mmCIF file of C-alpha atoms in Angstrom:
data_model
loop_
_atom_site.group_PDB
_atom_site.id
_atom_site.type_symbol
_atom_site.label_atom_id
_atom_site.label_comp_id
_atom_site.label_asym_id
_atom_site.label_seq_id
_atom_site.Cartn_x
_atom_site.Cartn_y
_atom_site.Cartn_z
ATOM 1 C CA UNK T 33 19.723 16.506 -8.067
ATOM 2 C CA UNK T 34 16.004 16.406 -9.061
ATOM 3 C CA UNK T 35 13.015 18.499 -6.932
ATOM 4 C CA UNK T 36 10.848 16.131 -5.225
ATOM 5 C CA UNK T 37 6.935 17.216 -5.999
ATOM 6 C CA UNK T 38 5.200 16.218 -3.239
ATOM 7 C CA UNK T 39 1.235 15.599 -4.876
ATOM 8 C CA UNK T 40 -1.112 15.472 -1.654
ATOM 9 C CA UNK T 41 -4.671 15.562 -0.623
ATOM 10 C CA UNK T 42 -5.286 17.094 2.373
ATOM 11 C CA UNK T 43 -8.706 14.330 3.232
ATOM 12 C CA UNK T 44 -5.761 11.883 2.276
ATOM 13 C CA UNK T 45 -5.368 9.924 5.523
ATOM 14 C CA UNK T 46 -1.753 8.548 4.375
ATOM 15 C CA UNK T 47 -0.661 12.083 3.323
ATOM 16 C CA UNK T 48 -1.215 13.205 7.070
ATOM 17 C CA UNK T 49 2.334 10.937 8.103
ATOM 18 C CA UNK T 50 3.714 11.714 4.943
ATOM 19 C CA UNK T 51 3.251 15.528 5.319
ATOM 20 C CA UNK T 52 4.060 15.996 8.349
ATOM 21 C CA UNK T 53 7.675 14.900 7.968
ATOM 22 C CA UNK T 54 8.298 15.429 3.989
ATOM 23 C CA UNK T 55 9.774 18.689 4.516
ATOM 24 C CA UNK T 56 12.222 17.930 7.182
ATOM 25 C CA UNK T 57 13.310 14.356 5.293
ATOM 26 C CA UNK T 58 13.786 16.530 2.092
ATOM 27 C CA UNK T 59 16.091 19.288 4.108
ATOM 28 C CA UNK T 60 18.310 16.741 5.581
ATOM 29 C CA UNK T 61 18.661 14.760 2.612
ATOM 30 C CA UNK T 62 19.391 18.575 0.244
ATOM 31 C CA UNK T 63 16.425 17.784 -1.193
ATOM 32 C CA UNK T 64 14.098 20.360 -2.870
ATOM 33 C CA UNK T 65 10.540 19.871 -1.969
ATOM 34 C CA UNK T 66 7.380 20.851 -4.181
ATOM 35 C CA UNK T 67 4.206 21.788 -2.707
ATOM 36 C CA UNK T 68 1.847 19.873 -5.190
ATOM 37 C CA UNK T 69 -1.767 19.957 -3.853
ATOM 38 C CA UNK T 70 -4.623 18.362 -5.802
ATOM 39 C CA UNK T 71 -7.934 17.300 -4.923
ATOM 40 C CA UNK T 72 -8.363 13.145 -5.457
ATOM 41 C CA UNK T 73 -12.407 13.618 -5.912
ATOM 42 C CA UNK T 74 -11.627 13.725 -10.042
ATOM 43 C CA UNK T 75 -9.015 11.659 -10.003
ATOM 44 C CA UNK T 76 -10.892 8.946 -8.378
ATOM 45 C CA UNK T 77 -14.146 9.700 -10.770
ATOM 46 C CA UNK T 78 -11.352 9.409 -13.824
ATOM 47 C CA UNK T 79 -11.082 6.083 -12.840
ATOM 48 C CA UNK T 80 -14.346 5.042 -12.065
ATOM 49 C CA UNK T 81 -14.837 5.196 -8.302
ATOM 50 C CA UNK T 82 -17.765 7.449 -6.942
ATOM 51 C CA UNK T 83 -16.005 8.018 -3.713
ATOM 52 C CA UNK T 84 -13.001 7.058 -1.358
ATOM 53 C CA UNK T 85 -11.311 3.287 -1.942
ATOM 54 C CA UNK T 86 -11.819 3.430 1.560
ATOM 55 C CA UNK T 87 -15.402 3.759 1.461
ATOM 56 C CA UNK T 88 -16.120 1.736 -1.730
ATOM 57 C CA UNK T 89 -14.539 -1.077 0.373
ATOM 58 C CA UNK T 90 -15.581 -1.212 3.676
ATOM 59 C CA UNK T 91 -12.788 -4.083 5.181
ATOM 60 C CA UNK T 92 -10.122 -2.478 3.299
ATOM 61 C CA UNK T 93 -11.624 1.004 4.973
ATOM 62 C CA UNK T 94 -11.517 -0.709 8.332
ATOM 63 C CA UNK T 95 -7.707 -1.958 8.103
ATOM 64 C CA UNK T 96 -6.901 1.603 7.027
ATOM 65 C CA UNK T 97 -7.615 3.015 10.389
ATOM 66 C CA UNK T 98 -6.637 0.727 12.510
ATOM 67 C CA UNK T 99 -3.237 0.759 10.086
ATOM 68 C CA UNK T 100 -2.858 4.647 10.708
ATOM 69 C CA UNK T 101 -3.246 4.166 14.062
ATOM 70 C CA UNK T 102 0.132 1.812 14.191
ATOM 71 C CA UNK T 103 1.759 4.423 11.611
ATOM 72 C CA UNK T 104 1.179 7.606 13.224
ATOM 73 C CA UNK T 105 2.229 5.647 16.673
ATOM 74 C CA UNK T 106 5.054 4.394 14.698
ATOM 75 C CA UNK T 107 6.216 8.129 13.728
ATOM 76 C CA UNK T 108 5.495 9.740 17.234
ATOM 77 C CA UNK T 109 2.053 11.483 15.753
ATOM 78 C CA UNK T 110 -1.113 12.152 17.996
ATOM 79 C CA UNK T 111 -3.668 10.768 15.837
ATOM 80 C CA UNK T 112 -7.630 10.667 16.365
ATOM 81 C CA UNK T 113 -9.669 9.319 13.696
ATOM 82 C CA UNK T 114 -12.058 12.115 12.174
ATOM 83 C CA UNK T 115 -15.631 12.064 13.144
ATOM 84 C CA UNK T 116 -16.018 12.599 9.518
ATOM 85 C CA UNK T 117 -14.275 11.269 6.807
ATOM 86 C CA UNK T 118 -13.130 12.608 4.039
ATOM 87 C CA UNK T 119 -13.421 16.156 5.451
ATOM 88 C CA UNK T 120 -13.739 18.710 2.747
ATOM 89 C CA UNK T 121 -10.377 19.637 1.804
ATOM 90 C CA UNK T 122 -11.146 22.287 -1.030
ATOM 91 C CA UNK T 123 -10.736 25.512 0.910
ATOM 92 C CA UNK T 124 -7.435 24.928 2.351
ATOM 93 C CA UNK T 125 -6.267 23.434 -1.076
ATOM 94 C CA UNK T 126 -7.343 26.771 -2.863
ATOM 95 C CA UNK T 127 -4.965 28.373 0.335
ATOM 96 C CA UNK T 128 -1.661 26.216 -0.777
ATOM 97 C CA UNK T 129 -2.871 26.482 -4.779
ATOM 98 C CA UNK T 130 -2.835 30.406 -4.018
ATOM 99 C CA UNK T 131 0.828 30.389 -1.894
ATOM 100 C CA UNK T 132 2.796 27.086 -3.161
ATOM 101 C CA UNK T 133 5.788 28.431 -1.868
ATOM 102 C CA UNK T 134 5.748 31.017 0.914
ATOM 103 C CA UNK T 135 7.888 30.520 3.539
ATOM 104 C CA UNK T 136 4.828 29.309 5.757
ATOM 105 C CA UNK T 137 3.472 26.902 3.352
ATOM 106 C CA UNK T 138 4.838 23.700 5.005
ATOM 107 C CA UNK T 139 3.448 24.655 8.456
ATOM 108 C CA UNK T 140 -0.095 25.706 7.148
ATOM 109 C CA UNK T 141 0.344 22.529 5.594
ATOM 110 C CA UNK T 142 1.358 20.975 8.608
ATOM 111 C CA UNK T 143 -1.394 22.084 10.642
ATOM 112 C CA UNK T 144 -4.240 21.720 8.532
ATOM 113 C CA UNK T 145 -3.605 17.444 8.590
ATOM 114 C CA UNK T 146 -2.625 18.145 11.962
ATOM 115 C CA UNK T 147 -6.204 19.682 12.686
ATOM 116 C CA UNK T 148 -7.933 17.006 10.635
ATOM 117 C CA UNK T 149 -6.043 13.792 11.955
ATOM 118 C CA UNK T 150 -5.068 14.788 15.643
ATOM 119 C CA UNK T 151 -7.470 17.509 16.754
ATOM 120 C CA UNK T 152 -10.907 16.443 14.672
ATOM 121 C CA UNK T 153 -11.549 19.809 13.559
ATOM 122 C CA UNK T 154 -13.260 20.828 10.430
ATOM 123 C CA UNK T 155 -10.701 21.639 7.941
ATOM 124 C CA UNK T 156 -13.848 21.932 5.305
ATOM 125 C CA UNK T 157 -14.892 25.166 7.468
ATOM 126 C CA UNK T 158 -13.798 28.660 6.367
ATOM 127 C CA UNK T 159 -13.348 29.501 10.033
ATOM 128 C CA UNK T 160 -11.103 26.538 10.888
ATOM 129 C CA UNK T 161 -8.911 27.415 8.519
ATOM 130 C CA UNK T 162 -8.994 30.993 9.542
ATOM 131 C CA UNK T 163 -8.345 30.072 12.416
ATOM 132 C CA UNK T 164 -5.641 27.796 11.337
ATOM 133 C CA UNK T 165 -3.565 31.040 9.890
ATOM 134 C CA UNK T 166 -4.121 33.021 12.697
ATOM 135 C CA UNK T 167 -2.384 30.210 14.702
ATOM 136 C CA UNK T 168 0.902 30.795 12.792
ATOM 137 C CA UNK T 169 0.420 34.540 12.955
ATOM 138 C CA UNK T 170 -0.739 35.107 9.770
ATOM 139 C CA UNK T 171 -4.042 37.391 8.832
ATOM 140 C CA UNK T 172 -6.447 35.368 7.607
ATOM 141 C CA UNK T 173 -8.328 37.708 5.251
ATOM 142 C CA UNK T 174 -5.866 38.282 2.370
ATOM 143 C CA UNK T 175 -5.097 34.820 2.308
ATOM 144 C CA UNK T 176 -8.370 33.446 2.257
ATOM 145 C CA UNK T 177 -9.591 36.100 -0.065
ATOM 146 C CA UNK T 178 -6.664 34.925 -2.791
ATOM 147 C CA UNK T 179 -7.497 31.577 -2.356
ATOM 148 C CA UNK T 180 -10.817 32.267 -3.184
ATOM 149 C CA UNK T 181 -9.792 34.335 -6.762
ATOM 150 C CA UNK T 182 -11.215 32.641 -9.727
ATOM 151 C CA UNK T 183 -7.508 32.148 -10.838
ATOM 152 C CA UNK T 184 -6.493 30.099 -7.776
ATOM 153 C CA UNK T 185 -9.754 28.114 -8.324
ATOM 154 C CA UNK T 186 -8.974 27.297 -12.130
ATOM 155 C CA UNK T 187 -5.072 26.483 -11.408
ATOM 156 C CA UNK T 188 -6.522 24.021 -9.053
ATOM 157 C CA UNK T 189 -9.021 22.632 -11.243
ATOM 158 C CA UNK T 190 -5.605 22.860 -13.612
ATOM 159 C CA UNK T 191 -3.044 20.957 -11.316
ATOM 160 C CA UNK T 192 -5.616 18.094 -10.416
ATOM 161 C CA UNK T 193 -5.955 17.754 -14.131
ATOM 162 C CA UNK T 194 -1.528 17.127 -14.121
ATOM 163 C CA UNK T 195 -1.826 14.620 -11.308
ATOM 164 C CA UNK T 196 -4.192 13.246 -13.882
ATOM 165 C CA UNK T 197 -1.496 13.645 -16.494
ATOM 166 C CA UNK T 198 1.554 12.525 -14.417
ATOM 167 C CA UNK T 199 -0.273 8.797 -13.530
ATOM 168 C CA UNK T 200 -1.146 9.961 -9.960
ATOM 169 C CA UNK T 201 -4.022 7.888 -8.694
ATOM 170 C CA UNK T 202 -3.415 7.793 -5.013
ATOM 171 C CA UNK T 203 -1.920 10.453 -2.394
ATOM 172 C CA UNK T 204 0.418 11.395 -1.112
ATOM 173 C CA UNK T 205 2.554 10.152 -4.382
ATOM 174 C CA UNK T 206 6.155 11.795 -4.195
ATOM 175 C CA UNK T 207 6.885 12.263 -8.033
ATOM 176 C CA UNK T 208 10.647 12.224 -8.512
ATOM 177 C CA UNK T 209 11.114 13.245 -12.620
ATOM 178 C CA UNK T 210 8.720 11.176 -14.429
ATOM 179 C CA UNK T 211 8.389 8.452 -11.491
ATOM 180 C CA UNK T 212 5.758 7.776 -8.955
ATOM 181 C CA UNK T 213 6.439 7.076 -5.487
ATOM 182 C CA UNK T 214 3.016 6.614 -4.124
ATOM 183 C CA UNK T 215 2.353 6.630 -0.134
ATOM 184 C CA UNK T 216 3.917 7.467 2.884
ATOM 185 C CA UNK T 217 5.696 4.072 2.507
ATOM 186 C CA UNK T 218 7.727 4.987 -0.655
ATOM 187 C CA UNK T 219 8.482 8.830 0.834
ATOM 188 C CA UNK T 220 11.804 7.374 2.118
ATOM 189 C CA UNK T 221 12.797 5.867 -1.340
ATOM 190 C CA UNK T 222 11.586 8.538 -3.554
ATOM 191 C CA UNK T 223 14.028 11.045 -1.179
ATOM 192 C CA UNK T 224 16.573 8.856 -1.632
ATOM 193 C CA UNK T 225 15.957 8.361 -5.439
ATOM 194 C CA UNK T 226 16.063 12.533 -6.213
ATOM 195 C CA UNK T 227 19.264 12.365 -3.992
ATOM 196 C CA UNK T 228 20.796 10.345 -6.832
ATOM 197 C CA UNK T 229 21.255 7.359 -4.083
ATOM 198 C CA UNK T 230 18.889 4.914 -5.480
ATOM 199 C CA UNK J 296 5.234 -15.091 22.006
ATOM 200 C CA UNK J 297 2.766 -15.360 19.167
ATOM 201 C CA UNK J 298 2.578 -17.052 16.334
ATOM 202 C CA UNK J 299 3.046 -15.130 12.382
ATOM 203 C CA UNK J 300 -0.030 -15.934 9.946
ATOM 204 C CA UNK J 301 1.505 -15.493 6.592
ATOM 205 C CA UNK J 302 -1.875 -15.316 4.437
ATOM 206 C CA UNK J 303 -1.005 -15.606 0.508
ATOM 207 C CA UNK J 304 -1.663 -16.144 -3.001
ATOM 208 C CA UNK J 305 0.458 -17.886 -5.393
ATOM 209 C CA UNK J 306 -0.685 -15.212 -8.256
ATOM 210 C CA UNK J 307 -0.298 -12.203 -5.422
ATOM 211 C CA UNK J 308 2.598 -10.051 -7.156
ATOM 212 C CA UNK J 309 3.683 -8.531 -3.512
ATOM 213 C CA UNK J 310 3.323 -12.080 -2.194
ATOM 214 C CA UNK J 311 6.388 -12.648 -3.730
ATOM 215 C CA UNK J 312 9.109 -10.540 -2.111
ATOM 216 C CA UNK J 313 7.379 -11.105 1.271
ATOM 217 C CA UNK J 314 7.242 -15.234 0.677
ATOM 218 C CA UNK J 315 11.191 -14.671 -0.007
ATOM 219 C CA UNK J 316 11.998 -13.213 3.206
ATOM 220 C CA UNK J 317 9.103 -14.558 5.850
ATOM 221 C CA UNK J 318 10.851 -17.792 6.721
ATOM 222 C CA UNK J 319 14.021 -16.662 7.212
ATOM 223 C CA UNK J 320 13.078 -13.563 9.064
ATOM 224 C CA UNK J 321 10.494 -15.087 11.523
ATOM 225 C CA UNK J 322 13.470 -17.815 12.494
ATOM 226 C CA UNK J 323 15.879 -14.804 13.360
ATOM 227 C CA UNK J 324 13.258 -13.178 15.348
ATOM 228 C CA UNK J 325 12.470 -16.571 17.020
ATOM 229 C CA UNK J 326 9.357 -16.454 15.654
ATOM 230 C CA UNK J 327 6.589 -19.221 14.686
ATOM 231 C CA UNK J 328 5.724 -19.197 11.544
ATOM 232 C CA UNK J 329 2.405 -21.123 9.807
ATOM 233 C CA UNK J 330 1.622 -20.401 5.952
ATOM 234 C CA UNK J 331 -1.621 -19.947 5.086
ATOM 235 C CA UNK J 332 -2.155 -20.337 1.556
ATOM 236 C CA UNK J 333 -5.960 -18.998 0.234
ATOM 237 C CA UNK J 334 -7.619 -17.993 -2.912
ATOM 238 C CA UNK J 335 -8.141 -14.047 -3.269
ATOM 239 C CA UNK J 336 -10.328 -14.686 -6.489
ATOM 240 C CA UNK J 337 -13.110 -15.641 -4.121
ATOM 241 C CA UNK J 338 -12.099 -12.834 -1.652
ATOM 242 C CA UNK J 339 -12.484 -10.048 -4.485
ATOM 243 C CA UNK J 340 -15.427 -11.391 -5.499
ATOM 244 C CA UNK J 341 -17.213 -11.187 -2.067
ATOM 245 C CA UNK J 342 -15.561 -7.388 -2.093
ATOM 246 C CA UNK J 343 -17.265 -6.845 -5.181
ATOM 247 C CA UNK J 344 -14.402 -7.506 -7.502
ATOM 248 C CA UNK J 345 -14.621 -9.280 -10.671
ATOM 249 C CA UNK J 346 -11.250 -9.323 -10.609
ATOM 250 C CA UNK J 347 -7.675 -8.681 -9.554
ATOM 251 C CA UNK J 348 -7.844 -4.776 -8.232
ATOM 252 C CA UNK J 349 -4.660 -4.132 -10.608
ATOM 253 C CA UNK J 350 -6.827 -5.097 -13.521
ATOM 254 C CA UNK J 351 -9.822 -2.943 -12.700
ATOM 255 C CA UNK J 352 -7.556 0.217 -12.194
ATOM 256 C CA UNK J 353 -5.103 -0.255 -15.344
ATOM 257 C CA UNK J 354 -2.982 3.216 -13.798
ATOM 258 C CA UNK J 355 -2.198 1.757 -9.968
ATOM 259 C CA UNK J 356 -1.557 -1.743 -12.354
ATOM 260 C CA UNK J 357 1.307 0.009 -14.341
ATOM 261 C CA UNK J 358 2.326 1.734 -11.402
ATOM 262 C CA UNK J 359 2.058 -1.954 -9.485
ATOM 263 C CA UNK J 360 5.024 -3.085 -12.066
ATOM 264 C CA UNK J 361 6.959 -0.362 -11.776
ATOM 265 C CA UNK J 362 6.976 -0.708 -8.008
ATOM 266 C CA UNK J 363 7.841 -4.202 -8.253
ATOM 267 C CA UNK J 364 10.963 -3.849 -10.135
ATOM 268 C CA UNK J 365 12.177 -1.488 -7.630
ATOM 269 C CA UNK J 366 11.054 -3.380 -4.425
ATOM 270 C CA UNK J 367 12.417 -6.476 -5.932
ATOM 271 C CA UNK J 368 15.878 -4.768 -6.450
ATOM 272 C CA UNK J 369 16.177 -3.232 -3.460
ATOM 273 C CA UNK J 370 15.077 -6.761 -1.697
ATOM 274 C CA UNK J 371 18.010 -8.173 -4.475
ATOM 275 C CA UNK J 372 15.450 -10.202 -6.260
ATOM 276 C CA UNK J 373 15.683 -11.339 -9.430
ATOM 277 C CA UNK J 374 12.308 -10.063 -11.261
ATOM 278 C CA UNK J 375 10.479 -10.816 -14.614
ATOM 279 C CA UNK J 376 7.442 -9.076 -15.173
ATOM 280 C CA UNK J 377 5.043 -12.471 -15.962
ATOM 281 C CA UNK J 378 4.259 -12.985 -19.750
ATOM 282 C CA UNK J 379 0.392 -13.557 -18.265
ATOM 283 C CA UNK J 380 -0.785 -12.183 -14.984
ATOM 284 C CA UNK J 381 -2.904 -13.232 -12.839
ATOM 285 C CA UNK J 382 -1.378 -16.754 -13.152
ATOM 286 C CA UNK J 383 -3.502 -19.507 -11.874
ATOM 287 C CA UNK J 384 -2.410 -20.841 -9.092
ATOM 288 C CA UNK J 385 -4.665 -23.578 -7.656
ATOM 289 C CA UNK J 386 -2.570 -26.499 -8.239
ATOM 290 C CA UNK J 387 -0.124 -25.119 -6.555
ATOM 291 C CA UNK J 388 -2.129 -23.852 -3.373
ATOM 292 C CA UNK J 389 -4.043 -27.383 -3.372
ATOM 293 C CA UNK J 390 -0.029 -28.494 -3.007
ATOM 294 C CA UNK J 391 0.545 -26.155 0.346
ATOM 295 C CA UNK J 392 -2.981 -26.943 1.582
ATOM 296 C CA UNK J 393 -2.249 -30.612 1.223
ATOM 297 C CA UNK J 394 1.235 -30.089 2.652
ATOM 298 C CA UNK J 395 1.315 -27.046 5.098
ATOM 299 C CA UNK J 396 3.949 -27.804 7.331
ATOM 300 C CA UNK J 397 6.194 -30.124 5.321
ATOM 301 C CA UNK J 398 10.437 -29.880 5.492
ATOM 302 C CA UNK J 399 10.073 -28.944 2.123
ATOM 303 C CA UNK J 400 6.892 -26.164 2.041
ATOM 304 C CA UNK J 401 8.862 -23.294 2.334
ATOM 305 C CA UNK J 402 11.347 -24.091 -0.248
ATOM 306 C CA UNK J 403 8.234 -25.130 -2.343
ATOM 307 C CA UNK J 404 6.916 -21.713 -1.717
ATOM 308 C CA UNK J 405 9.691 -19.782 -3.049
ATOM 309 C CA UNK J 406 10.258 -22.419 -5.724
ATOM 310 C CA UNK J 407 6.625 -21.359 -7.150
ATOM 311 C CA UNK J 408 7.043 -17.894 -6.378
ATOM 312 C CA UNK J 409 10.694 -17.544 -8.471
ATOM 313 C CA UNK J 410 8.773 -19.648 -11.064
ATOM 314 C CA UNK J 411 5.947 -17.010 -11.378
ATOM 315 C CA UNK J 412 7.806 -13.716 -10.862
ATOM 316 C CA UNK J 413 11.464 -14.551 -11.994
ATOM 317 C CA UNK J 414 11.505 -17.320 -14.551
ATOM 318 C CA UNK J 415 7.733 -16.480 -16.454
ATOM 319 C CA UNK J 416 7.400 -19.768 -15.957
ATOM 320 C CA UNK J 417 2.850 -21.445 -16.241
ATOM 321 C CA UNK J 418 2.821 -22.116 -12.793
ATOM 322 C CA UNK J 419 -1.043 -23.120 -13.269
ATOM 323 C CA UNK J 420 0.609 -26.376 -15.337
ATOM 324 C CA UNK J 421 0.515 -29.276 -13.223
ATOM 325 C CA UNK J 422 3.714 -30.257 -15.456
ATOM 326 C CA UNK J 423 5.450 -26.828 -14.076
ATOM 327 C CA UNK J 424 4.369 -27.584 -10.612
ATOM 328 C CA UNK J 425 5.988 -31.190 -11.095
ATOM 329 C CA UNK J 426 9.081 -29.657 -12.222
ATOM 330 C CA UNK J 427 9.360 -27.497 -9.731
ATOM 331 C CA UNK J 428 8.961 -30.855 -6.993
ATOM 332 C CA UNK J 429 11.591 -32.301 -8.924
ATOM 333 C CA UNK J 430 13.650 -29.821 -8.638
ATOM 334 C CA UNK J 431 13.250 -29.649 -5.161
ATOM 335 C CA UNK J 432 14.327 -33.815 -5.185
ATOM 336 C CA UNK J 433 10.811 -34.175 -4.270
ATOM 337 C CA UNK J 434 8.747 -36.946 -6.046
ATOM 338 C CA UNK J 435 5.922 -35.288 -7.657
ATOM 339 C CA UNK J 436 3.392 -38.029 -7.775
ATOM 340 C CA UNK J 437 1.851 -38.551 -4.587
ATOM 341 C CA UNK J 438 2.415 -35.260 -3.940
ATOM 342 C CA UNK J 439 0.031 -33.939 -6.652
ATOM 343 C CA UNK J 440 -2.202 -36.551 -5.764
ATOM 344 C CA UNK J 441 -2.642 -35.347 -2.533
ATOM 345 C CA UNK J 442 -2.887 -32.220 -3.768
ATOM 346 C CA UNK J 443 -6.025 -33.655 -5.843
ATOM 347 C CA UNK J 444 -8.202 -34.908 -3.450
ATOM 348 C CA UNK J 445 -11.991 -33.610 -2.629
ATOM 349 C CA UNK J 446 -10.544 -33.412 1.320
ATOM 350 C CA UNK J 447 -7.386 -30.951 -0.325
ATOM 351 C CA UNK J 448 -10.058 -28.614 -2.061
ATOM 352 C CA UNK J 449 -12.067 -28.619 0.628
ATOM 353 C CA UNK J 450 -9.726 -27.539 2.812
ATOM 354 C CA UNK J 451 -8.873 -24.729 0.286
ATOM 355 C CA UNK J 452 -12.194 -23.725 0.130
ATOM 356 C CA UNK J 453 -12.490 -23.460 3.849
ATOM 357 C CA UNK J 454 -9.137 -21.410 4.209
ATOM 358 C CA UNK J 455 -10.037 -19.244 1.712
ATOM 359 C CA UNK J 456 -13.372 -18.505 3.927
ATOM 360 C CA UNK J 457 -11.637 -18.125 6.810
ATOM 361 C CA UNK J 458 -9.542 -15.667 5.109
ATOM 362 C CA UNK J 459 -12.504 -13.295 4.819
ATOM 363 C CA UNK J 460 -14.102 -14.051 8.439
ATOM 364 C CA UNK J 461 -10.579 -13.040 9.436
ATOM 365 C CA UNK J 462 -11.056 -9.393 7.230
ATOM 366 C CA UNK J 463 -8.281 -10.771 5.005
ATOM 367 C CA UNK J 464 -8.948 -8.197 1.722
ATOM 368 C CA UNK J 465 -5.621 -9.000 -0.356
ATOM 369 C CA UNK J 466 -2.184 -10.790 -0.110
ATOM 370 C CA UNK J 467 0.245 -10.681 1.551
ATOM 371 C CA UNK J 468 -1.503 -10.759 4.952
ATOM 372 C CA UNK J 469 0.550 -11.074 7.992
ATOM 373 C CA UNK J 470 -1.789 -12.265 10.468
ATOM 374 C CA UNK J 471 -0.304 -11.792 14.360
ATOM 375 C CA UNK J 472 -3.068 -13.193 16.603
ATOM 376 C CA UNK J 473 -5.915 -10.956 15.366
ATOM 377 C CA UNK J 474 -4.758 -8.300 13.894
ATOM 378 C CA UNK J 475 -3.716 -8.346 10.483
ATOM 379 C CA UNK J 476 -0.672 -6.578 8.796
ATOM 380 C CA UNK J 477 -1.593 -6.148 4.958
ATOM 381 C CA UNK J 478 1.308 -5.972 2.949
ATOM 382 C CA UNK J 479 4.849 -6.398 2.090
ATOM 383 C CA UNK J 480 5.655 -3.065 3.579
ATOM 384 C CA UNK J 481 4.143 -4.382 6.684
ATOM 385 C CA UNK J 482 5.648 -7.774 7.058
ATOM 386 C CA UNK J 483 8.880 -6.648 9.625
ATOM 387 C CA UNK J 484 6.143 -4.811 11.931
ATOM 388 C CA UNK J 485 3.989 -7.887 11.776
ATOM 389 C CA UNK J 486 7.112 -9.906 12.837
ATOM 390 C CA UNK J 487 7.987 -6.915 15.206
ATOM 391 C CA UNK J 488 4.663 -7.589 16.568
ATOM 392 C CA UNK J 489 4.798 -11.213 16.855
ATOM 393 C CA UNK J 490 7.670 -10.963 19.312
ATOM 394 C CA UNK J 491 6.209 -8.711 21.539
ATOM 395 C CA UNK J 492 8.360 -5.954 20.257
ATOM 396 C CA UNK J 493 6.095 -2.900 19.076
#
């Protein structure tokens, strides 16, 4: 059976269904999940867009919401579009870049897109995701002060460069082996593709 | 219970496995449906797109092909990656326009389709288009010359406008009074929605 890497973005609006149920889909399947955060911001510049698809097109933006809206319905998820959008994602990347695999990784996870796309908090703010930790009874200063180590900085700078590498140019994108499944609408086949059942 | 838009483009790659399935699927959910053939070279172009979004961004086009195969096989269509892509496909839109709500458009439809994305067939020949009629037992004559008059690409024109007054930004569109449902992946919730269902 091959790991599933799941590659997200934590200002990715289509991660936020994706993420919140990846790690449960992958357990009941026998799945083993990856933790693969990157940050789109040079992926999209790699290909020659400024900023968000989202904002670059405005009618395609528009759908998008009013599309998550029916999605996160869809899945039983409060959602509440952010006041701003994308919301700075780079501090609670450096967090999951710093602890990939710790057995509270899926929950900080969890309630970071949970904070951004249901609450309307700033994820982008130190203290939200201070806050954040200290939510799942965690202390908040060792973790932020590793994720803010020049090492966890250059293995994200590092990772987004093997997104890069691996053809990602969307999130979330499930990579199964050497094959993309990109958005929460391919999580189901890319699970059962490392199952072997595809 | 409201009628199903299905907003498309002959050259639209995910066009195809949705054109496959729409008829047959609206008439088991006892829904109406009304095909709405348009031209999303115009619709790019007022997006700011010289051209097909799969072209500008080379990686999501590999990726697009890729996906294909798999959607296609998991739909159990047979699929050809076309020799030359985008085809053009204004003699055979000008043929739907002409003829929206024939016996025969539906089967033309897929006819075109399975031309394009299974048999590499030039469906932007008007002798490929007349094969196709034929092979439908259609006569092809009058029917392309309907298909060729001013009042036919007018009508085009017009349906391609109202495609963008309607926020129509690529194909397949599932339109289900107002709202629109962009998307392959989002054809059974359109149809869901149609019914009065979600």
């Amino acid at each position: 059976m091959t790991p599933l890497q799941f590659w997200f973005e934590f200002a990715s609006t289509y991660s936020y269904p994706a993420a919140m149920r990846v790690e449960d889909a992958c357990r009941d399947a026998g799945v083993t999940l990856e933790w693969r955060c990157f940050l789109l911001g040079p992926v999209f510049a790699g290909l020659g867009m400024a900023q968000s698809p989202f904002l670059l097109n405005p009618v395609k933006g528009a759908y998008m919401w009013q599309d998550m809206a029916r999605i996160c319905a869809a899945q039983g998820l409060v959602f509440r579009k952010p006041s701003v959008f994308p919301r700075g994602s780079l501090i609670a990347a450096r967090v999951v870049i710093a602890h990939p695999s710790e057995p509270w990784t899926g929950a900080f996870v969890r309630a970071t897109y949970r904070a951004n796309f249901a609450e309307d908090r700033d994820i982008g703010a130190p203290e939200t995701i201070a806050a954040l930790l200290e939510e799942l009874d965690l202390a908040p200063a060792p973790i932020l002060a590793a994720a803010q180590t020049s090492q966890a900085k250059a293995k994200l700078r590092a990772q987004t460069e093997d997104a890069r590498a691996l053809g990602v140019f969307g999130a979330p994108t499930a990579m199964v082996g050497s094959e993309p499944f990109w958005g929460n609408d391919r999580l189901d086949m890319a699970i059962a593709s490392a199952r072997g059942t595809v």
